Amino acid sequence: MHAHVILAAGQGTRMRSRLPKVLHPLLGKPMLLYALEAALALEPERLVVVVGHGGEKVVEALEGYPVEVAWQKEQLGTAHALLQAEGLLRDFPGPFLVTQGDTPLLSPKTLEALLLRVREGAGMALLTVELPDPTGYGRILREGEEVLGNVEEKDASPEVRAIREVNAGAYAFDGFLFQALKEVRNENAAREYYLPDLVAIYRAHGRRVLAVRGVAEEALGVNTREELARVEGVLLRRLRAEWMGKGVRMILPETIYLEPSVELAPDVTLWPGAVLKGRTRIGEGCEVGPYAVLEDTVLEPGAKVLAHTVAQGAHLHPGASAGPFARLRPGAVLMEEVHVGNFVEVKNSLLHKGVKAGHLAYLGDAEVGEGTNIGAGVITANYDGKRKHKTEIGKKAFIGSNSVLVAPVRVGDRALVGAGSVITQDVPEGALAVARERQKNLEGYALRKLGEG
Ligand code: UD1
Ligand code: CA
């Protein structure tokens, strides 16, 4: 049994952003949720998040998670932040884990190791790592396994700054925590209440402080945009490696972006620059072409998306294909063997088996029957300025190039629409509809104009 506190009240000045730092997304998910999920993995009895700067937004992001919220009204430092959880945890006997909302790569295994030290009798345990460039982190003073103190960068002498072992910002404490916190003073360069000062305070009370040595990557804290990009890079590398291990082929993997919510099957091929977001699911043998963007889109086995296609909320059944340069919007459903080609936009439309729309068309709020051919430049005029209307096209129909189907309208099975028609009335099954001016040829007119006739 333990309680966990996550510190997430800081402004994150160095991000230079209106968005609170802990809400900056990593692979589409707020940074804070990484720390939160690591904490939840250990099933704490109580989980408190300390919020402050941009707190309302942070609380919103926490919705649905089993957390309690403590408010830090003024950001006076990490020790002061932790003290704000006292009201909620006063009667909790400990041990306590404390982590930071800006350290997203910390693993549950490491947290468990910290907790174990305290369970085995240490008063306090903290995670340390050795960094080639320790700039910005607190430096660790130690003697063997025992930690003597932590010195923040701002307060460090050149000799101390040369120390490369740093405080990663993850701690475990025994039940003495809140009593000790009251002894923290802000007599330092930042005029802040430093949480790592607890090292010295615990020692002064005769309690042992131990370090757990971690791997550098886990400790990466996010204070700047550059660090955010670095952490995102680590997460992406891990994710790509995981999917390649499960049989996904990635060409130039370092150019491929995907989010943890995406699911891929074996023998999927991803070409360079593919962007896969949200609840995108890609079935066996599918191919995603270069620079395609798929969000919340499903490709059933054997479907294909060609270069530069953008799909959002679309569903492609086996053998369907879209692109290059296709645009599929929410509710676009392409059944088996459908092909949608370049500069074709499909929204909230069901295209039955074998429909072809090869070039330059807009299909919105439409249902198109099996085997129908949609010519280049065809448009379903679904919007009358106020409301959206439906277009229904039957099976094996042929809609000639550059036709406008003014909805609500129906075109029957096997009907033919002549090129350039503006269809405002239903077309019966098997009929030919031509709705355009007939062609007139004025013999010799052009030559007369040129003075040659
Ligand atoms: C902190 C540690 C440093 C450590 C580093 C590891 C202190 C004083 N320093 O420095 O030793 O090497 O983390 O990443 O703790 N926060 C609040 N309220 C505040 C201030 C901060 O909730 O008043 C939260 C922030 O939202 C953030 C975390 O505490 O999630 C750390 O604060 P930050 O200012 O980033 O500390 P660092 O300078 O990185
Ligand atoms: Ca930090």
Coordinates of C-alpha atoms and ligand atoms in Angstrom, one line a residue:
M1 CA 0.0 0.0 0.0
H2 CA 1.4 3.4 -1.0
A3 CA 0.2 6.9 -2.1
H4 CA 1.6 8.7 -5.1
V5 CA 1.8 12.5 -5.7
I6 CA 2.5 14.0 -9.1
L7 CA 3.7 17.6 -9.3
A8 CA 2.1 19.4 -12.2
A9 CA 1.5 23.0 -11.1
G10 CA 4.5 24.7 -12.7
Q11 CA 4.1 27.1 -15.6
G12 CA 6.9 25.8 -17.7
T13 CA 8.2 29.3 -18.6
R14 CA 10.9 27.8 -20.8
M15 CA 8.4 26.3 -23.2
R16 CA 7.2 29.8 -24.2
S17 CA 3.7 28.7 -24.6
R18 CA 0.2 29.5 -23.5
L19 CA -0.5 25.9 -22.9
P20 CA 0.5 24.6 -19.4
K21 CA 3.7 22.6 -19.8
V22 CA 2.3 19.3 -18.6
L23 CA -0.4 19.4 -21.3
H24 CA 2.0 19.6 -24.2
P25 CA 1.3 16.5 -26.3
L26 CA 3.7 13.7 -26.9
L27 CA 2.4 11.5 -29.7
G28 CA -1.0 13.1 -29.4
K29 CA -1.3 12.6 -25.6
P30 CA -0.6 15.2 -22.9
M31 CA 2.8 14.7 -21.3
L32 CA 1.2 14.5 -17.8
L33 CA -0.7 11.3 -18.8
Y34 CA 2.6 9.4 -19.2
A35 CA 3.6 10.2 -15.6
L36 CA 0.0 9.4 -14.6
E37 CA -0.1 6.0 -16.3
A38 CA 3.3 5.0 -14.9
A39 CA 1.9 5.9 -11.4
L40 CA -1.3 3.9 -12.0
A41 CA 0.6 0.8 -13.1
L42 CA 1.7 0.4 -9.4
E43 CA -1.9 0.6 -8.2
P44 CA -1.5 3.3 -5.5
E45 CA -4.0 3.4 -2.8
R46 CA -4.2 7.2 -3.3
L47 CA -3.1 9.2 -6.3
V48 CA -2.9 13.0 -6.0
V49 CA -2.0 15.5 -8.8
V50 CA -0.9 18.9 -7.7
V51 CA -2.1 21.5 -10.2
G52 CA -1.8 25.3 -10.3
H53 CA -0.7 27.1 -13.4
G54 CA -3.5 26.5 -16.0
G55 CA -5.0 24.2 -13.4
E56 CA -8.5 24.2 -14.9
K57 CA -7.2 22.8 -18.2
V58 CA -5.0 20.3 -16.4
V59 CA -8.0 19.1 -14.3
E60 CA -10.0 18.7 -17.6
A61 CA -7.2 16.5 -19.0
L62 CA -7.4 14.3 -15.9
E63 CA -11.1 13.5 -16.4
G64 CA -11.8 9.8 -16.2
Y65 CA -8.7 9.0 -14.3
P66 CA -8.9 7.9 -10.6
V67 CA -7.1 10.9 -9.2
E68 CA -7.5 13.5 -6.5
V69 CA -6.5 17.1 -7.1
A70 CA -4.6 19.4 -4.8
W71 CA -4.2 23.1 -5.7
Q72 CA -1.0 25.1 -5.4
K73 CA -2.2 28.6 -5.8
E74 CA 1.3 30.2 -6.1
Q75 CA 4.2 28.4 -7.6
L76 CA 6.7 28.7 -4.8
G77 CA 8.8 25.6 -5.7
T78 CA 8.5 21.8 -5.8
A79 CA 8.6 21.3 -2.0
H80 CA 5.8 23.8 -1.6
A81 CA 3.9 22.0 -4.3
L82 CA 4.1 18.7 -2.5
L83 CA 3.0 20.3 0.7
Q84 CA -0.3 21.1 -0.9
A85 CA -1.1 17.4 -0.9
E86 CA -0.9 17.3 2.9
G87 CA -4.6 18.1 3.3
L88 CA -5.6 15.0 1.4
L89 CA -2.9 12.7 2.7
R90 CA -2.6 13.8 6.3
D91 CA -3.8 10.5 7.7
F92 CA -1.9 8.3 5.2
P93 CA 0.9 6.4 6.9
G94 CA 3.1 6.2 3.8
P95 CA 5.2 5.2 2.0
F96 CA 4.8 7.9 -0.7
L97 CA 6.0 8.1 -4.2
V98 CA 6.5 11.5 -5.7
T99 CA 7.1 12.2 -9.4
Q100 CA 7.0 15.2 -11.8
G101 CA 4.5 15.8 -14.5
D102 CA 7.3 16.8 -16.9
T103 CA 9.2 13.5 -16.7
P104 CA 7.3 11.2 -19.1
L105 CA 9.7 8.4 -19.7
L106 CA 9.9 7.1 -16.1
S107 CA 9.0 3.4 -15.9
P108 CA 6.8 1.7 -13.3
K109 CA 9.7 -0.7 -12.7
T110 CA 11.9 2.2 -11.6
L111 CA 9.2 3.5 -9.3
E112 CA 8.9 0.1 -7.8
A113 CA 12.6 0.0 -7.0
L114 CA 12.3 3.4 -5.2
L115 CA 9.4 2.2 -3.2
L116 CA 11.3 -1.0 -2.2
R117 CA 14.2 1.0 -0.7
V118 CA 11.8 2.7 1.7
R119 CA 9.9 -0.5 2.4
E120 CA 13.3 -2.0 3.4
G121 CA 14.0 0.8 5.8
A122 CA 15.4 3.8 4.1
G123 CA 13.7 7.1 5.0
M124 CA 13.9 8.4 1.5
A125 CA 15.1 7.1 -1.9
L126 CA 15.6 9.1 -5.1
L127 CA 16.3 8.2 -8.7
T128 CA 19.6 9.5 -10.0
V129 CA 21.2 9.2 -13.5
E130 CA 24.5 10.1 -15.0
L131 CA 24.3 12.5 -17.9
P132 CA 27.0 13.5 -20.3
D133 CA 25.5 17.0 -20.1
P134 CA 24.0 17.6 -16.7
T135 CA 23.0 21.2 -17.3
G136 CA 19.8 22.3 -15.6
Y137 CA 19.5 19.3 -13.3
G138 CA 20.2 19.1 -9.5
R139 CA 23.6 17.6 -8.8
I140 CA 23.9 14.7 -6.4
L141 CA 26.4 14.7 -3.5
R142 CA 27.0 11.2 -2.3
E143 CA 29.1 8.8 -0.3
G144 CA 28.8 5.3 -1.4
E145 CA 25.2 4.3 -1.6
E146 CA 24.1 7.1 0.6
V147 CA 23.1 10.5 -0.8
L148 CA 24.3 13.4 1.2
G149 CA 22.6 16.2 -0.6
N150 CA 21.4 17.8 -3.9
V151 CA 22.5 21.1 -5.2
E152 CA 20.5 22.9 -7.8
E153 CA 22.3 24.3 -10.9
K154 CA 21.6 27.9 -9.9
D155 CA 23.3 27.3 -6.5
A156 CA 26.2 25.2 -7.6
S157 CA 29.8 26.1 -7.5
P158 CA 31.8 25.2 -10.7
E159 CA 33.1 22.1 -8.9
V160 CA 29.6 20.9 -8.1
R161 CA 28.4 21.7 -11.6
A162 CA 31.0 19.3 -12.9
I163 CA 29.2 16.5 -11.2
R164 CA 27.4 14.4 -13.8
E165 CA 25.2 12.4 -11.5
V166 CA 21.8 14.2 -11.3
N167 CA 18.5 14.1 -9.6
A168 CA 15.9 12.7 -11.9
G169 CA 12.9 14.1 -9.9
A170 CA 11.4 10.8 -8.7
Y171 CA 11.3 10.0 -5.0
A172 CA 10.0 7.6 -2.4
F173 CA 9.5 8.7 1.2
D174 CA 8.4 7.1 4.5
G175 CA 5.7 8.5 6.8
F176 CA 8.0 11.3 8.0
L177 CA 7.4 13.2 4.7
F178 CA 5.0 16.0 5.6
Q179 CA 6.8 16.7 8.9
A180 CA 10.0 17.0 7.0
L181 CA 8.5 19.3 4.3
K182 CA 7.8 21.9 6.9
E183 CA 11.5 22.3 7.5
V184 CA 12.3 23.3 3.9
R185 CA 13.4 26.9 3.6
N186 CA 13.7 29.0 0.5
E187 CA 17.1 30.6 1.1
N188 CA 18.6 29.9 -2.3
A189 CA 19.2 31.5 -5.6
A190 CA 15.7 30.9 -6.9
R191 CA 13.9 31.9 -3.6
E192 CA 12.0 28.6 -4.0
Y193 CA 11.2 25.8 -1.7
Y194 CA 13.2 22.9 -3.2
L195 CA 11.9 19.4 -2.8
P196 CA 15.4 17.8 -3.0
D197 CA 16.3 19.7 0.2
L198 CA 14.5 16.9 1.9
V199 CA 17.7 14.8 1.4
A200 CA 19.5 17.0 4.0
I201 CA 16.5 17.2 6.3
Y202 CA 16.0 13.5 6.4
R203 CA 19.6 13.0 7.1
A204 CA 19.5 15.6 9.9
H205 CA 16.8 13.5 11.5
G206 CA 18.9 10.4 11.3
R207 CA 17.0 8.8 8.4
R208 CA 18.9 7.1 5.6
V209 CA 18.7 8.5 2.1
L210 CA 19.5 6.1 -0.8
A211 CA 19.9 6.5 -4.5
V212 CA 18.5 4.2 -7.1
R213 CA 20.6 4.4 -10.2
G214 CA 18.5 4.6 -13.4
V215 CA 19.2 4.8 -17.1
A216 CA 19.7 8.3 -18.5
E217 CA 16.8 8.1 -21.0
E218 CA 14.2 7.5 -18.3
A219 CA 15.1 10.7 -16.5
L220 CA 14.7 13.0 -19.5
G221 CA 12.8 16.0 -18.1
V222 CA 10.9 18.3 -20.4
N223 CA 11.6 22.0 -19.8
T224 CA 12.0 23.2 -23.4
R225 CA 10.6 22.6 -26.8
E226 CA 13.9 20.9 -27.8
E227 CA 13.6 18.5 -24.9
L228 CA 9.9 17.8 -25.8
A229 CA 11.1 16.8 -29.3
R230 CA 13.8 14.6 -27.9
V231 CA 11.4 12.8 -25.6
E232 CA 8.9 12.4 -28.5
G233 CA 11.8 11.0 -30.6
V234 CA 12.5 8.4 -27.9
L235 CA 8.8 7.4 -27.7
L236 CA 8.6 7.1 -31.5
R237 CA 11.8 5.0 -31.8
R238 CA 10.4 2.6 -29.2
L239 CA 7.0 2.4 -30.9
R240 CA 8.5 1.8 -34.3
A241 CA 10.8 -0.9 -33.0
E242 CA 7.9 -2.6 -31.3
W243 CA 5.8 -2.7 -34.5
M244 CA 8.7 -3.8 -36.7
G245 CA 9.2 -6.6 -34.2
K246 CA 5.6 -7.6 -34.8
G247 CA 6.1 -7.8 -38.6
V248 CA 5.5 -4.3 -39.9
R249 CA 7.7 -3.1 -42.8
M250 CA 8.8 0.5 -42.5
I251 CA 10.8 2.2 -45.2
L252 CA 13.0 5.0 -43.7
P253 CA 11.4 4.3 -40.3
E254 CA 12.8 7.5 -38.8
T255 CA 10.4 9.5 -41.1
I256 CA 7.3 7.7 -39.9
Y257 CA 5.1 9.2 -37.2
L258 CA 2.6 7.1 -35.3
E259 CA 0.7 7.3 -32.1
P260 CA 0.4 4.6 -29.4
S261 CA -3.3 4.3 -30.1
V262 CA -2.6 3.0 -33.6
E263 CA -2.9 -0.7 -34.4
L264 CA -0.9 -2.4 -37.1
A265 CA -1.0 -6.0 -38.5
P266 CA 1.9 -8.1 -39.8
D267 CA 3.0 -7.4 -43.3
V268 CA 1.8 -3.8 -43.3
T269 CA 4.1 -1.6 -45.4
L270 CA 4.6 2.0 -44.4
W271 CA 6.3 4.3 -46.9
P272 CA 8.4 7.3 -45.8
G273 CA 6.6 10.2 -44.2
A274 CA 3.4 8.3 -43.3
V275 CA 1.5 9.9 -40.4
L276 CA -0.8 7.6 -38.4
K277 CA -2.9 9.1 -35.7
G278 CA -5.7 8.3 -33.2
R279 CA -7.6 5.1 -33.5
T280 CA -6.2 4.2 -36.9
R281 CA -6.2 0.4 -37.5
I282 CA -4.4 -1.1 -40.4
G283 CA -4.9 -4.8 -41.4
E284 CA -2.6 -7.4 -42.8
G285 CA -0.9 -6.7 -46.1
C286 CA -2.1 -3.1 -46.3
E287 CA 0.1 -0.4 -47.8
V288 CA 0.3 3.2 -46.8
G289 CA 2.0 5.4 -49.4
P290 CA 4.5 8.2 -48.9
Y291 CA 3.2 11.2 -47.0
A292 CA -0.2 9.8 -46.4
V293 CA -2.0 11.0 -43.2
L294 CA -4.4 8.7 -41.6
E295 CA -6.4 9.6 -38.5
D296 CA -9.1 7.3 -36.9
T297 CA -9.1 5.4 -40.2
V298 CA -9.5 1.7 -40.7
L299 CA -7.8 -0.2 -43.5
E300 CA -9.1 -3.8 -43.7
P301 CA -6.6 -6.4 -44.9
G302 CA -5.3 -5.7 -48.4
A303 CA -6.6 -2.1 -48.6
K304 CA -4.2 0.5 -49.9
V305 CA -3.7 4.2 -49.5
L306 CA -1.4 5.9 -52.0
A307 CA 0.9 8.8 -51.7
H308 CA -0.3 12.1 -50.2
T309 CA -3.8 10.9 -49.3
V310 CA -5.4 12.4 -46.2
A311 CA -8.0 10.3 -44.5
Q312 CA -9.9 11.1 -41.3
G313 CA -12.6 8.8 -39.9
A314 CA -12.6 6.7 -43.1
H315 CA -13.1 2.9 -43.5
L316 CA -11.6 1.0 -46.4
H317 CA -12.7 -2.6 -46.9
P318 CA -10.4 -5.3 -48.4
G319 CA -9.0 -4.4 -51.8
A320 CA -10.2 -0.8 -51.7
S321 CA -7.7 1.9 -52.5
A322 CA -7.5 5.6 -52.3
G323 CA -5.1 8.2 -53.8
P324 CA -2.7 9.4 -54.7
F325 CA -3.9 12.8 -53.4
A326 CA -7.3 11.5 -52.2
R327 CA -9.2 13.2 -49.4
L328 CA -11.4 11.0 -47.2
R329 CA -13.4 12.7 -44.5
P330 CA -15.4 11.3 -41.6
G331 CA -17.9 8.7 -42.7
A332 CA -16.3 7.8 -46.0
V333 CA -16.8 4.0 -46.4
L334 CA -15.1 2.3 -49.3
M335 CA -16.4 -1.2 -49.8
E336 CA -14.4 -4.0 -51.5
E337 CA -12.5 -3.1 -54.6
V338 CA -13.6 0.6 -54.6
H339 CA -11.1 3.0 -56.0
V340 CA -11.0 6.7 -55.3
G341 CA -8.3 8.5 -57.2
N342 CA -6.5 11.8 -57.3
F343 CA -8.2 14.9 -56.1
V344 CA -11.4 13.1 -55.1
E345 CA -13.0 14.1 -51.8
V346 CA -15.4 11.7 -50.1
K347 CA -17.4 12.7 -47.0
N348 CA -20.1 10.7 -45.2
S349 CA -20.7 8.5 -48.2
L350 CA -21.0 4.8 -48.7
L351 CA -19.4 3.5 -51.9
H352 CA -20.5 0.0 -52.6
K353 CA -18.3 -2.7 -54.1
G354 CA -16.3 -1.8 -57.1
V355 CA -17.3 1.8 -57.4
K356 CA -14.7 3.9 -59.3
A357 CA -14.2 7.6 -58.9
G358 CA -10.8 8.1 -60.5
H359 CA -10.3 11.9 -60.7
L360 CA -11.4 15.3 -59.4
A361 CA -14.8 14.5 -57.8
Y362 CA -16.7 15.4 -54.6
L363 CA -19.0 12.8 -53.1
G364 CA -20.7 14.1 -49.9
D365 CA -23.7 12.5 -48.2
A366 CA -24.0 10.0 -51.0
E367 CA -24.6 6.3 -51.5
V368 CA -23.3 4.9 -54.6
G369 CA -24.3 1.4 -55.8
E370 CA -22.1 -1.5 -56.7
G371 CA -20.0 -1.2 -59.9
T372 CA -20.9 2.5 -60.6
N373 CA -18.5 4.7 -62.4
I374 CA -18.1 8.4 -61.3
G375 CA -16.5 10.5 -64.0
A376 CA -14.0 13.2 -63.6
G377 CA -15.3 16.4 -62.1
V378 CA -18.6 15.0 -60.8
I379 CA -20.0 16.8 -57.8
T380 CA -22.8 16.0 -55.5
A381 CA -24.2 19.4 -54.6
N382 CA -25.3 18.3 -51.1
Y383 CA -25.7 21.7 -49.5
D384 CA -28.4 24.3 -50.2
G385 CA -26.9 26.9 -48.0
K386 CA -28.9 25.7 -45.0
R387 CA -29.2 22.0 -45.0
K388 CA -27.3 18.9 -46.3
H389 CA -29.2 16.5 -48.6
K390 CA -28.5 13.0 -49.8
T391 CA -27.6 11.8 -53.3
E392 CA -28.5 8.2 -54.1
I393 CA -26.9 6.5 -57.1
G394 CA -27.9 3.0 -58.1
K395 CA -25.8 0.0 -59.3
K396 CA -23.7 -0.1 -62.5
A397 CA -24.7 3.5 -63.2
F398 CA -22.4 5.9 -65.2
I399 CA -22.1 9.5 -64.2
G400 CA -20.5 11.5 -67.0
S401 CA -17.7 13.9 -66.4
N402 CA -18.3 17.3 -64.9
S403 CA -21.9 16.5 -63.9
V404 CA -23.5 18.1 -60.9
L405 CA -26.1 16.1 -59.0
V406 CA -28.2 18.5 -57.0
A407 CA -29.4 16.8 -53.9
P408 CA -31.8 15.5 -52.8
V409 CA -31.7 13.4 -56.0
R410 CA -31.7 9.8 -57.1
V411 CA -30.1 8.1 -60.1
G412 CA -31.4 4.6 -60.8
D413 CA -29.5 1.4 -61.5
R414 CA -27.8 1.3 -64.8
A415 CA -28.7 4.8 -65.6
L416 CA -26.5 7.1 -67.6
V417 CA -25.9 10.8 -67.0
G418 CA -24.4 12.7 -69.9
A419 CA -21.2 14.7 -69.4
G420 CA -21.7 18.2 -68.1
S421 CA -25.3 17.6 -66.9
V422 CA -26.9 19.5 -64.0
I423 CA -29.2 16.9 -62.6
T424 CA -32.0 18.3 -60.5
Q425 CA -34.6 15.5 -61.0
D426 CA -34.4 11.8 -60.3
V427 CA -33.1 9.7 -63.2
P428 CA -35.1 6.5 -63.6
E429 CA -33.4 3.1 -63.8
G430 CA -31.8 2.4 -67.1
A431 CA -32.5 5.9 -68.5
L432 CA -30.1 8.4 -70.1
A433 CA -30.3 11.9 -68.6
V434 CA -28.8 14.8 -70.5
A435 CA -29.3 18.1 -68.8
R436 CA -27.2 20.7 -70.8
E437 CA -27.5 22.9 -73.8
R438 CA -27.3 21.1 -77.1
Q439 CA -24.2 21.9 -79.2
K440 CA -24.6 24.3 -82.1
N441 CA -22.0 24.5 -84.9
L442 CA -22.0 27.7 -86.9
E443 CA -20.2 26.8 -90.2
G444 CA -17.4 29.1 -91.1
Y445 CA -17.9 31.6 -88.3
A446 CA -14.4 31.4 -86.9
L447 CA -12.8 31.9 -90.3
R448 CA -15.0 34.9 -91.0
K449 CA -13.9 36.5 -87.7
L450 CA -10.3 36.0 -88.7
G451 CA -11.0 37.7 -92.0
E452 CA -10.1 34.6 -94.0
G453 CA -13.6 33.6 -95.1
Ligands
UD1_1 C1 13.6 19.6 -10.7 C2 14.5 19.4 -9.5 C3 15.9 19.0 -10.0 C4 15.8 17.8 -10.9 C5 14.9 18.0 -12.0 C6 14.6 16.7 -12.7 C7 13.7 20.9 -7.7 C8 14.0 22.2 -7.0 N1 14.6 20.6 -8.7 O1 14.2 20.7 -11.4 O2 16.7 18.7 -8.8 O3 17.1 17.5 -11.4 O4 13.6 18.5 -11.5 O5 13.8 16.9 -13.8 O6 12.8 20.2 -7.4 N2 6.2 22.3 -10.0 C9 5.1 22.6 -9.2 N3 5.1 23.7 -8.5 C10 6.1 24.6 -8.4 C11 7.3 24.3 -9.2 C12 7.3 23.1 -9.9 O7 4.1 21.8 -9.2 O8 6.0 25.5 -7.7 C13 6.2 21.0 -10.8 C14 6.4 21.3 -12.3 O9 5.1 21.4 -12.9 C15 7.2 20.2 -12.8 C16 8.0 19.7 -11.6 O10 7.4 20.3 -10.4 O11 6.4 19.1 -13.2 C17 9.4 20.1 -11.7 O12 9.5 21.5 -11.7 P1 10.6 22.2 -12.6 O13 10.5 23.7 -12.4 O14 10.6 21.7 -14.0 O15 11.9 21.7 -11.9 P2 13.4 21.6 -12.5 O16 14.0 22.9 -12.6 O17 13.3 20.8 -13.8
CA2 CA 11.7 20.0 -15.0

